[in-house]
CSV table of C-alpha atoms in Angstrom, one decimal:
chain,number,residue,atom,x,y,z
A,1,MET,CA,101.2,-22.5,31.8
A,2,THR,CA,102.9,-20.0,34.3
A,3,ASP,CA,104.0,-16.7,32.8
A,4,GLN,CA,107.8,-16.1,33.4
A,5,ARG,CA,107.1,-12.5,34.9
A,6,ASP,CA,105.0,-14.2,37.5
A,7,GLU,CA,108.5,-15.3,38.8
A,8,LEU,CA,110.0,-12.2,39.1
A,9,ILE,CA,107.1,-10.5,41.3
A,10,GLU,CA,109.1,-11.2,44.6
A,11,LEU,CA,112.4,-9.7,43.2
A,12,TYR,CA,110.1,-6.7,42.1
A,13,ALA,CA,108.8,-6.1,45.3
A,14,LEU,CA,112.3,-6.3,47.0
A,15,GLY,CA,113.6,-3.7,44.4
A,16,ALA,CA,115.9,-6.1,43.1
A,17,LEU,CA,115.1,-6.0,39.4
A,18,PRO,CA,116.8,-3.8,36.8
A,19,ALA,CA,114.7,-1.3,34.9
A,20,ASP,CA,113.8,-3.2,31.9
A,21,GLU,CA,112.7,-6.2,33.7
A,22,ALA,CA,110.7,-4.0,36.3
A,23,ALA,CA,108.9,-2.7,33.3
A,24,GLU,CA,107.9,-6.2,32.2
A,25,VAL,CA,106.7,-6.8,35.8
A,26,GLU,CA,104.8,-3.7,35.7
A,27,ASP,CA,102.9,-4.6,32.4
A,28,TYR,CA,102.4,-7.9,34.0
A,29,LEU,CA,100.8,-6.4,37.3
A,30,ALA,CA,98.5,-4.1,35.2
A,31,SER,CA,96.8,-7.1,33.5
A,32,ASN,CA,96.6,-9.5,36.2
A,33,SER,CA,94.5,-9.1,39.6
A,34,GLN,CA,96.0,-12.5,41.1
A,35,ALA,CA,99.3,-11.1,40.6
A,36,GLN,CA,98.6,-7.8,41.9
A,37,GLN,CA,97.3,-9.2,45.4
A,38,ARG,CA,100.8,-11.1,45.6
A,39,TYR,CA,102.7,-8.3,44.9
A,40,SER,CA,100.9,-6.1,47.4
A,41,GLN,CA,101.9,-8.5,50.2
A,42,TYR,CA,104.9,-8.6,48.9
A,43,ARG,CA,105.3,-5.1,49.2
A,44,HIS,CA,104.6,-4.7,52.6
A,45,ILE,CA,107.5,-7.0,53.6
A,46,SER,CA,109.8,-5.0,51.7
A,47,GLN,CA,108.5,-2.1,53.5
A,48,ALA,CA,109.4,-3.7,56.8
A,49,LEU,CA,112.5,-4.5,55.6
A,50,LEU,CA,113.3,-1.1,54.8
A,51,TRP,CA,113.2,-0.5,58.7
A,52,SER,CA,114.7,-3.3,59.9
A,53,VAL,CA,118.4,-2.3,59.7
A,54,GLU,CA,120.2,-1.8,63.1
A,55,GLN,CA,120.4,2.0,63.1
A,56,ARG,CA,123.7,3.6,63.0
A,57,ASP,CA,124.6,7.6,63.3
A,58,PRO,CA,125.8,9.4,60.3
A,59,PRO,CA,129.4,10.3,60.5
A,60,ALA,CA,130.4,13.4,62.4
A,61,GLY,CA,130.2,16.3,60.1
A,62,ALA,CA,128.1,14.9,57.9
A,63,TYR,CA,125.3,17.6,59.1
A,64,GLU,CA,127.6,20.2,58.3
A,65,ARG,CA,128.3,19.2,55.1
A,66,PHE,CA,124.7,18.8,54.3
A,67,ARG,CA,124.0,22.2,55.3
A,68,GLU,CA,126.9,23.5,53.2
A,69,ARG,CA,125.5,21.4,50.2
A,70,MET,CA,122.0,22.8,50.5
A,71,ALA,CA,123.0,26.6,51.2
A,72,THR,CA,125.1,26.7,47.8
A,73,PRO,CA,122.5,27.0,45.1
A,74,SER,CA,125.1,26.0,42.6
A,75,ASN,CA,125.8,23.0,44.4
A,76,VAL,CA,122.3,21.4,44.1
A,77,PRO,CA,122.5,19.7,40.4
A,78,ALA,CA,120.1,20.3,37.7
A,79,LYS,CA,118.1,17.0,37.0
A,80,PRO,CA,120.6,14.8,35.3
A,81,SER,CA,119.7,13.9,31.5
A,82,GLN,CA,120.1,10.3,30.6
A,83,GLN,CA,122.9,9.6,28.3
A,84,PRO,CA,122.9,7.0,25.9
A,85,THR,CA,125.6,4.6,26.3
A,86,GLN,CA,128.4,4.9,24.1
A,87,ARG,CA,131.7,3.3,23.5
A,88,SER,CA,133.9,6.5,23.6
A,89,SER,CA,131.8,7.0,27.0
A,90,TRP,CA,133.3,3.7,28.0
A,91,LEU,CA,136.4,4.3,27.5
A,92,ALA,CA,136.4,7.7,29.1
A,93,ASN,CA,134.7,6.5,31.9
A,94,LEU,CA,136.3,3.1,32.9
A,95,PHE,CA,139.5,3.1,31.1
A,96,GLY,CA,140.0,6.8,30.6
A,97,ARG,CA,142.5,7.9,33.0
A,98,ARG,CA,144.8,5.0,31.9
A,99,TYR,CA,144.1,5.6,28.3
A,100,ARG,CA,144.9,9.5,28.7
A,101,LEU,CA,147.9,8.4,30.7
A,102,MET,CA,149.2,6.0,27.9
A,103,ALA,CA,148.4,8.4,25.1
A,104,THR,CA,150.0,11.1,27.3
A,105,ALA,CA,153.1,8.8,27.8
A,106,LEU,CA,153.5,8.0,24.2
A,107,THR,CA,153.2,11.8,23.0
A,108,LEU,CA,156.0,12.7,25.5
A,109,PHE,CA,157.9,10.1,24.0
A,110,LEU,CA,157.3,10.7,20.6
A,111,VAL,CA,158.4,14.6,21.1
A,112,LEU,CA,161.4,13.2,23.0
A,113,LEU,CA,162.0,10.7,20.1
A,114,GLY,CA,161.8,13.4,17.5
A,115,GLY,CA,163.9,15.8,19.3
A,116,ALA,CA,166.6,14.2,21.0
A,117,GLY,CA,168.0,12.7,18.0
A,118,GLY,CA,171.3,11.0,19.3
A,119,ARG,CA,169.9,10.2,22.5
A,120,ILE,CA,167.3,7.5,21.1
A,121,TRP,CA,169.6,4.8,22.5
A,122,GLN,CA,169.0,6.0,25.8
A,123,LEU,CA,165.2,5.6,25.3
A,124,GLN,CA,165.5,2.0,23.6
A,125,ASN,CA,164.5,0.4,27.3
A,126,GLU,CA,161.4,2.8,27.5
A,127,VAL,CA,160.2,1.9,24.1
A,128,GLY,CA,160.4,-2.1,25.1
A,129,ALA,CA,158.6,-1.0,28.4
A,130,LEU,CA,155.7,1.0,26.7
A,131,GLN,CA,155.2,-1.7,23.9
A,132,PRO,CA,153.2,-4.1,25.8
A,133,LEU,CA,150.8,-1.0,26.8
A,134,VAL,CA,150.6,0.3,23.0
A,135,GLU,CA,149.5,-3.2,21.9
A,136,GLN,CA,146.9,-3.6,24.9
A,137,ASN,CA,145.7,-0.3,24.1
A,138,LYS,CA,145.4,-1.3,20.3
A,139,GLN,CA,143.5,-4.4,21.5
A,140,LEU,CA,141.4,-2.7,23.6
A,141,THR,CA,140.5,0.0,21.2
A,142,ALA,CA,139.4,-2.7,18.4
A,143,LEU,CA,137.6,-4.5,21.0
A,144,LEU,CA,135.8,-1.7,21.9
A,145,GLY,CA,134.9,-0.8,18.1
A,146,GLU,CA,133.4,-4.3,17.5
A,147,SER,CA,129.9,-5.2,16.9
A,148,GLY,CA,128.4,-6.9,20.2
A,149,THR,CA,130.8,-5.7,22.8
A,150,GLN,CA,129.5,-4.9,26.1
A,151,LEU,CA,130.2,-3.7,29.3
A,152,VAL,CA,129.7,-6.4,32.6
A,153,PRO,CA,130.5,-4.6,36.0
A,154,LEU,CA,130.6,-7.3,38.3
A,155,ALA,CA,128.4,-7.1,41.6
A,156,ASP,CA,129.6,-7.2,44.8
A,157,THR,CA,128.2,-10.4,46.5
A,158,GLY,CA,129.5,-9.5,50.1
A,159,ASN,CA,131.8,-12.6,50.3
A,160,GLY,CA,135.0,-10.3,50.8
A,161,MET,CA,135.2,-7.9,47.9
A,162,ALA,CA,135.7,-4.9,50.5
A,163,GLY,CA,134.6,-2.4,48.3
A,164,GLY,CA,136.7,-3.1,45.0
A,165,THR,CA,135.5,-3.0,41.3
A,166,ILE,CA,135.4,-5.4,38.7
A,167,ASN,CA,134.6,-4.6,35.0
A,168,ILE,CA,135.0,-6.7,32.4
A,169,ILE,CA,134.5,-5.7,28.6
A,170,VAL,CA,133.4,-8.9,26.7
A,171,ASN,CA,132.7,-9.6,23.3
A,172,PRO,CA,130.7,-13.0,23.4
A,173,GLN,CA,131.1,-13.5,19.5
A,174,THR,CA,135.0,-13.0,19.4
A,175,GLY,CA,135.5,-14.4,22.6
A,176,GLN,CA,137.9,-11.5,23.5
A,177,SER,CA,137.5,-9.7,27.1
A,178,TYR,CA,139.3,-7.6,29.0
A,179,LEU,CA,139.2,-7.4,32.7
A,180,ARG,CA,139.7,-4.5,35.0
A,181,ALA,CA,139.7,-4.8,38.8
A,182,SER,CA,140.5,-2.1,41.2
A,183,HIS,CA,141.1,-2.1,44.8
A,184,LEU,CA,140.5,-5.8,45.5
A,185,PRO,CA,141.7,-7.1,48.7
A,186,PRO,CA,145.4,-8.6,48.9
A,187,LEU,CA,145.8,-12.3,48.8
A,188,THR,CA,148.2,-14.5,50.5
A,189,ALA,CA,151.0,-16.2,48.5
A,190,ASN,CA,149.1,-19.5,48.3
A,191,GLN,CA,145.9,-17.7,47.0
A,192,SER,CA,144.9,-16.5,43.2
A,193,TYR,CA,141.8,-14.6,42.0
A,194,GLN,CA,140.1,-16.6,39.4
A,195,LEU,CA,137.3,-15.3,36.7
A,196,TRP,CA,134.6,-18.4,35.5
A,197,LEU,CA,132.1,-18.0,33.0
A,198,ILE,CA,128.9,-20.0,34.4
A,199,ALA,CA,127.2,-21.2,31.3
A,200,ASP,CA,124.1,-22.5,32.2
A,201,GLY,CA,125.1,-23.4,35.6
A,202,THR,CA,127.9,-24.5,34.6
A,203,PRO,CA,131.5,-22.8,35.6
A,204,GLN,CA,134.5,-22.9,33.5
A,205,SER,CA,137.5,-21.5,34.1
A,206,MET,CA,138.4,-18.3,32.0
A,207,GLU,CA,141.6,-16.9,33.9
A,208,VAL,CA,143.8,-17.0,36.9
A,209,PHE,CA,145.0,-13.7,38.1
A,210,GLY,CA,146.5,-11.8,40.9
A,211,VAL,CA,146.3,-8.0,41.8
A,212,ASP,CA,149.3,-5.4,42.5
A,213,THR,CA,149.8,-3.7,45.6
A,214,SER,CA,147.0,-1.6,45.1
A,215,GLY,CA,144.6,-4.3,44.6
A,216,ASP,CA,144.5,-3.4,40.7
A,217,ALA,CA,144.4,-5.8,37.6
A,218,LEU,CA,144.5,-5.2,34.2
A,219,ILE,CA,144.3,-8.3,32.1
A,220,TRP,CA,143.6,-9.2,28.4
A,221,ILE,CA,141.7,-12.5,27.7
A,222,ASP,CA,141.7,-14.2,24.3
A,223,ARG,CA,139.4,-16.5,24.4
A,224,LEU,CA,135.9,-17.3,26.0
A,225,PRO,CA,134.7,-20.4,26.7
A,226,SER,CA,131.5,-22.0,25.4
A,227,THR,CA,128.4,-19.8,26.1
A,228,GLY,CA,125.1,-21.0,26.9
A,229,ALA,CA,121.4,-19.4,27.0
A,230,GLU,CA,122.3,-17.7,30.6
A,231,ASN,CA,125.8,-16.6,31.3
A,232,LEU,CA,127.1,-15.5,33.9
A,233,LEU,CA,130.8,-14.1,34.9
A,234,GLY,CA,132.0,-14.6,38.4
A,235,ILE,CA,135.3,-14.4,40.5
A,236,THR,CA,136.4,-16.4,43.2
A,237,VAL,CA,139.5,-16.9,45.6
A,238,GLU,CA,141.4,-20.2,44.9
A,239,PRO,CA,144.4,-21.8,45.5
A,240,ALA,CA,147.5,-20.2,43.7
A,241,GLY,CA,147.3,-21.3,40.4
A,242,GLY,CA,143.5,-21.8,40.1
A,243,SER,CA,141.3,-24.6,40.5
A,244,GLN,CA,139.6,-27.2,38.1
A,245,GLN,CA,136.0,-26.3,39.9
A,246,PRO,CA,135.3,-23.1,42.0
A,247,THR,CA,136.0,-24.0,45.5
A,248,SER,CA,134.5,-21.0,47.3
A,249,ASN,CA,131.4,-18.7,46.8
A,250,PRO,CA,132.1,-15.7,44.1
A,251,VAL,CA,133.3,-12.4,45.5
A,252,ALA,CA,131.5,-10.7,42.6
A,253,VAL,CA,129.4,-11.7,39.6
A,254,GLY,CA,127.7,-10.3,36.7
A,255,THR,CA,125.4,-11.3,33.8
A,256,ILE,CA,126.4,-11.0,30.1
A,257,ASP,CA,123.5,-10.1,28.2
A,258,ALA,CA,122.1,-12.6,25.6
B,1,MET,CA,98.9,-9.5,73.3
B,2,ALA,CA,100.4,-10.2,69.7
B,3,ASN,CA,98.4,-6.9,68.8
B,4,GLN,CA,99.8,-4.8,71.4
B,5,PRO,CA,102.6,-3.3,69.8
B,6,ALA,CA,100.9,-3.0,66.6
B,7,SER,CA,98.4,-0.9,68.7
B,8,ASN,CA,101.5,1.0,70.2
B,9,ALA,CA,102.8,1.4,66.9
B,10,ALA,CA,99.8,2.5,65.2
B,11,ARG,CA,99.5,5.6,68.0
B,12,ALA,CA,103.2,6.7,67.6
B,13,ALA,CA,102.4,6.4,63.7
B,14,ALA,CA,99.6,8.5,63.9
B,15,SER,CA,101.5,11.3,65.8
B,16,GLY,CA,104.5,10.6,63.6
B,17,ASP,CA,102.3,10.8,60.5
B,18,GLN,CA,100.9,14.2,61.3
B,19,ALA,CA,104.5,15.5,62.1
B,20,ASP,CA,105.4,14.0,58.6
B,21,LEU,CA,102.7,15.6,56.8
B,22,ALA,CA,103.6,19.2,58.4
B,23,LEU,CA,107.2,18.5,57.3
B,24,ALA,CA,106.4,17.4,53.9
B,25,ALA,CA,104.1,20.3,53.4
B,26,GLU,CA,107.3,22.6,54.7
B,27,LEU,CA,109.5,21.2,52.3
B,28,ALA,CA,107.2,21.5,49.7
B,29,ALA,CA,106.6,25.1,50.5
B,30,GLY,CA,110.7,25.7,50.1
B,31,ASN,CA,111.0,26.5,53.7
B,32,ILE,CA,114.7,26.1,54.4
B,33,GLN,CA,114.0,25.6,58.1
B,34,ALA,CA,112.2,22.3,57.6
B,35,LEU,CA,115.7,20.9,56.0
B,36,GLU,CA,117.0,20.7,59.5
B,37,ILE,CA,114.0,18.8,60.9
B,38,LEU,CA,114.3,16.5,57.6
B,39,TYR,CA,117.8,15.8,58.9
B,40,GLU,CA,116.7,15.2,62.7
B,41,ARG,CA,113.9,12.5,61.9
B,42,TYR,CA,115.6,10.7,59.2
B,43,ALA,CA,119.1,11.3,58.5
B,44,ARG,CA,119.9,8.1,60.6
B,45,PRO,CA,117.6,5.8,59.2
B,46,ILE,CA,118.3,6.7,55.7
B,47,PHE,CA,122.4,6.6,56.7
B,48,SER,CA,121.6,3.0,58.3
B,49,LEU,CA,119.6,1.8,55.1
B,50,ALA,CA,122.2,2.9,52.7
B,51,LEU,CA,125.3,1.7,54.9
B,52,ARG,CA,123.4,-1.6,55.0
B,53,ILE,CA,123.3,-2.1,51.5
B,54,LEU,CA,127.0,-0.3,50.4
B,55,GLY,CA,128.8,-1.4,53.2
B,56,ASN,CA,131.0,1.8,53.9
B,57,GLU,CA,130.2,5.0,55.4
B,58,ALA,CA,131.7,7.1,52.7
B,59,ASP,CA,129.3,5.6,50.0
B,60,ALA,CA,126.2,5.6,52.6
B,61,GLU,CA,126.7,9.3,53.5
B,62,GLU,CA,126.9,10.1,49.8
B,63,VAL,CA,123.6,8.4,49.2
B,64,MET,CA,122.2,9.8,52.5
B,65,GLN,CA,123.3,13.5,51.1
B,66,ASP,CA,121.5,12.5,48.0
B,67,VAL,CA,118.5,11.2,49.2
B,68,LEU,CA,117.9,14.6,51.3
B,69,GLU,CA,118.4,16.6,48.8
B,70,ARG,CA,116.0,14.9,46.5
B,71,VAL,CA,113.3,14.9,49.2
B,72,TRP,CA,113.9,18.3,49.1
B,73,ARG,CA,113.6,18.7,45.5
B,74,TYR,CA,110.9,16.3,44.9
B,75,SER,CA,108.7,16.8,48.3
B,76,GLY,CA,105.8,18.6,46.0
B,77,SER,CA,105.6,15.2,44.3
B,78,PHE,CA,104.9,13.0,47.7
B,79,ASP,CA,101.4,12.2,47.9
B,80,ALA,CA,100.0,11.2,51.4
B,81,GLN,CA,97.3,9.4,49.8
B,82,ARG,CA,99.8,6.7,48.6
B,83,GLY,CA,101.3,6.0,51.5
B,84,ARG,CA,103.3,7.5,54.7
B,85,PHE,CA,106.5,10.1,54.2
B,86,GLY,CA,108.7,7.6,55.7
B,87,SER,CA,108.1,4.7,53.4
B,88,TRP,CA,108.3,7.5,50.5
B,89,VAL,CA,111.7,8.6,51.9
B,90,LEU,CA,113.4,5.1,52.6
B,91,GLY,CA,111.9,3.5,49.5
B,92,MET,CA,114.0,6.2,47.9
B,93,THR,CA,116.7,5.3,49.8
B,94,HIS,CA,116.6,1.8,48.9
B,95,HIS,CA,116.4,2.7,45.3
B,96,VAL,CA,119.2,5.1,45.0
B,97,ALA,CA,121.3,2.7,47.5
B,98,ILE,CA,120.7,-0.1,44.9
B,99,ASP,CA,121.5,2.1,42.0
B,100,ALA,CA,124.6,3.3,43.3
B,101,VAL,CA,125.5,-0.6,44.0
B,102,ARG,CA,124.9,-1.3,40.4
B,103,LYS,CA,126.8,1.5,39.1
B,104,ARG,CA,129.5,0.7,41.0
B,105,SER,CA,129.9,-2.8,40.1
B,106,ARG,CA,127.2,-3.9,37.7
B,107,ARG,CA,125.4,-4.2,34.4
B,108,PRO,CA,124.5,-1.0,33.3
B,109,GLN,CA,120.9,0.4,34.0
B,110,ALA,CA,118.7,2.6,32.5
B,111,VAL,CA,117.4,4.1,36.0
B,112,ASP,CA,118.2,7.4,36.5
B,113,ALA,CA,117.0,10.2,38.5
B,114,GLU,CA,113.6,10.6,36.4
B,115,ALA,CA,113.0,6.8,36.6
B,116,SER,CA,113.5,7.4,40.3
B,117,GLU,CA,111.2,9.7,40.7
B,118,LEU,CA,108.6,7.6,38.7
B,119,MET,CA,109.3,4.6,40.6
B,120,LEU,CA,108.6,6.4,43.9
B,121,GLY,CA,104.8,6.3,43.2
B,122,LEU,CA,105.4,2.1,43.0
B,123,ILE,CA,106.4,2.2,46.8
B,124,SER,CA,103.1,2.9,48.0
B,125,ASP,CA,99.7,1.7,47.8
B,126,PRO,CA,96.5,3.4,48.7
B,127,ASN,CA,94.7,0.3,49.2
B,128,GLN,CA,96.8,-1.4,52.0
B,129,PRO,CA,97.8,-0.4,55.4
B,130,ASP,CA,101.4,1.0,55.2
B,131,MET,CA,104.5,0.3,57.6
B,132,THR,CA,104.4,2.5,60.7
B,133,ASP,CA,107.3,4.4,59.7
B,134,GLN,CA,108.9,6.0,63.0
B,135,ALA,CA,107.1,3.5,65.0
B,136,ILE,CA,108.4,0.5,63.3
B,137,GLN,CA,112.2,2.2,63.7
B,138,HIS,CA,111.6,2.1,67.5
B,139,GLU,CA,109.2,-0.5,68.2
B,140,GLN,CA,108.7,-3.3,65.3
B,141,ALA,CA,112.2,-2.9,63.8
B,142,GLY,CA,113.3,-5.9,66.1
B,143,GLN,CA,110.8,-7.8,65.1
B,144,VAL,CA,111.3,-7.6,61.7
B,145,ARG,CA,114.9,-8.7,62.0
B,146,ASP,CA,113.8,-11.5,64.3
B,147,ALA,CA,111.4,-12.5,61.5
B,148,LEU,CA,114.2,-12.5,58.9
B,149,ARG,CA,116.1,-14.5,61.4
B,150,SER,CA,113.8,-17.3,62.2
B,151,LEU,CA,113.8,-18.1,58.7
B,152,PRO,CA,116.0,-21.1,57.4
B,153,GLU,CA,119.3,-19.7,56.8
B,154,ALA,CA,119.1,-20.5,53.1
B,155,GLN,CA,116.1,-18.5,52.9
B,156,GLN,CA,117.5,-15.5,55.0
B,157,GLN,CA,120.4,-15.4,52.6
B,158,ALA,CA,118.4,-15.7,49.5
B,159,ILE,CA,116.0,-12.6,50.2
B,160,GLU,CA,118.9,-10.5,51.7
B,161,LEU,CA,120.9,-10.8,48.6
B,162,ALA,CA,118.1,-9.4,46.7
B,163,PHE,CA,117.1,-6.7,49.0
B,164,PHE,CA,120.1,-5.7,50.2
B,165,ARG,CA,122.3,-6.4,47.2
B,166,GLY,CA,119.6,-5.9,44.5
B,167,LEU,CA,120.9,-9.4,43.1
B,168,SER,CA,119.0,-11.3,40.4
B,169,HIS,CA,117.9,-14.8,40.7
B,170,LEU,CA,120.8,-16.0,38.4
B,171,GLU,CA,123.3,-14.0,40.3
B,172,ILE,CA,122.1,-15.3,43.6
B,173,ALA,CA,122.3,-18.8,42.1
B,174,ALA,CA,125.8,-18.3,41.2
B,175,THR,CA,126.7,-16.4,44.6
B,176,THR,CA,125.4,-19.5,46.6
B,177,GLY,CA,126.2,-22.5,44.1
B,178,GLU,CA,122.5,-23.6,44.1
B,179,PRO,CA,120.5,-24.2,41.0
B,180,LEU,CA,118.3,-21.5,39.8
B,181,GLY,CA,115.1,-23.1,40.4
B,182,THR,CA,115.9,-23.7,44.3
B,183,VAL,CA,116.9,-20.1,44.4
B,184,LYS,CA,113.4,-18.9,43.1
B,185,THR,CA,111.8,-21.5,45.4
B,186,ARG,CA,113.6,-20.3,48.7
B,187,ILE,CA,112.8,-16.5,47.9
B,188,ARG,CA,108.9,-17.3,47.5
B,189,ARG,CA,109.0,-19.6,50.5
B,190,GLY,CA,111.0,-17.1,52.4
B,191,MET,CA,108.8,-14.2,51.3
B,192,GLU,CA,105.7,-16.5,52.4
B,193,ARG,CA,106.8,-17.2,55.9
B,194,LEU,CA,107.6,-13.8,56.5
B,195,ARG,CA,104.4,-12.4,55.7
B,196,THR,CA,103.2,-15.4,58.0
B,197,VAL,CA,105.4,-14.5,60.7
B,198,LEU,CA,104.9,-10.6,60.4
B,199,SER,CA,101.4,-10.7,60.3
B,200,LYS,CA,101.3,-12.8,63.7
B,201,THR,CA,103.3,-10.4,65.3
B,202,GLY,CA,101.3,-7.5,64.7
B,203,VAL,CA,103.9,-5.9,62.4
B,204,PHE,CA,101.1,-5.7,59.6
B,205,ASN,CA,97.6,-7.2,58.9
B,206,ASP,CA,96.6,-8.9,55.8
């Protein structure tokens, strides 16, 4: 029976494995001479590919910026220490700005509410406007505190995300998810983005969504379709309103950890 | 005839190797003047590879600056017995750029600077002939590109998604809409075919 790690040797040689899987392959290589030989051959291909790209000059001013960076000792960063992933850091890093803005807005609102007395009526509309954000914030905070919640940043597949980013916080147990997209390319009026759960190769629609003029979207999803042994999340561009099945290749994909 | 480019490349590599060894020694000794030579020699290939992986100039320059600084900081750990300096530098570039892609848009990675440093030792193999860095850049890069283009399109796409995007088998399957087993087969066959083609062209020998 073939060791499953044997199937990962090509990706290991191509530098496409995350650290945990790379470590498994290294253990395997250390104990299998045939695998070592194959890896050695593939490694040469990988090295050849390093040099195969079309050459481009760095942007104007890059050398000056490099000199400036290296000339200032304080600019040379110390070795970064590995920080354990914490839910609070997710919030700070991913949703921090929005979270802080909402908190600031709420604080200001409460101060105004307390101090303005008879002007409450003037603020009623703002209360209404803030309420959905408050509720969403409560949901997000609760989701982040739940066991099994994980962050799934989606990888740009090169099919048209154009530098945008998509992060999804998902809890496979509760089925609740939170999608944050930034700087996605705008769509035409007859197109939508569609989020899919691909469970054991079968795509199931999770959400159809659009983006604002900045290419951003922040979406709460209450339900996760049935998961399988291997679960991916993918985003495709579909006709407005979404499709029953994906009709285009995904612009981004990510893996939900088992 | 097929071996001629390799011979030229080998000669160029030999002189390039000596220059690179001197450069590595100067960097390890902390000679700040060596940074200029490092930039002249490697900024372009580092930037080009980072740009291919990251897709935009700003991110590629950030990776280039980061890699050049790492080369300066870790040049003392470069071991010429394990491979050529250029392969060490571009291997580091690939690692940093793929890591940047993942941090930007993918599942969390445990890879950090220390892990990166450790992985540098995996890039070179003292028991095998190495690629011929600068010579490859000028003389054989085109052959490597041609070899990649000579693959069936599906094999080429699968290998490029793995190497230049850092995608897993599953993610490539989702991207291309092909079954997982098909993706694995395509990558393996593509790698075997690349090995055969590159060996025939003299880019490297078995």
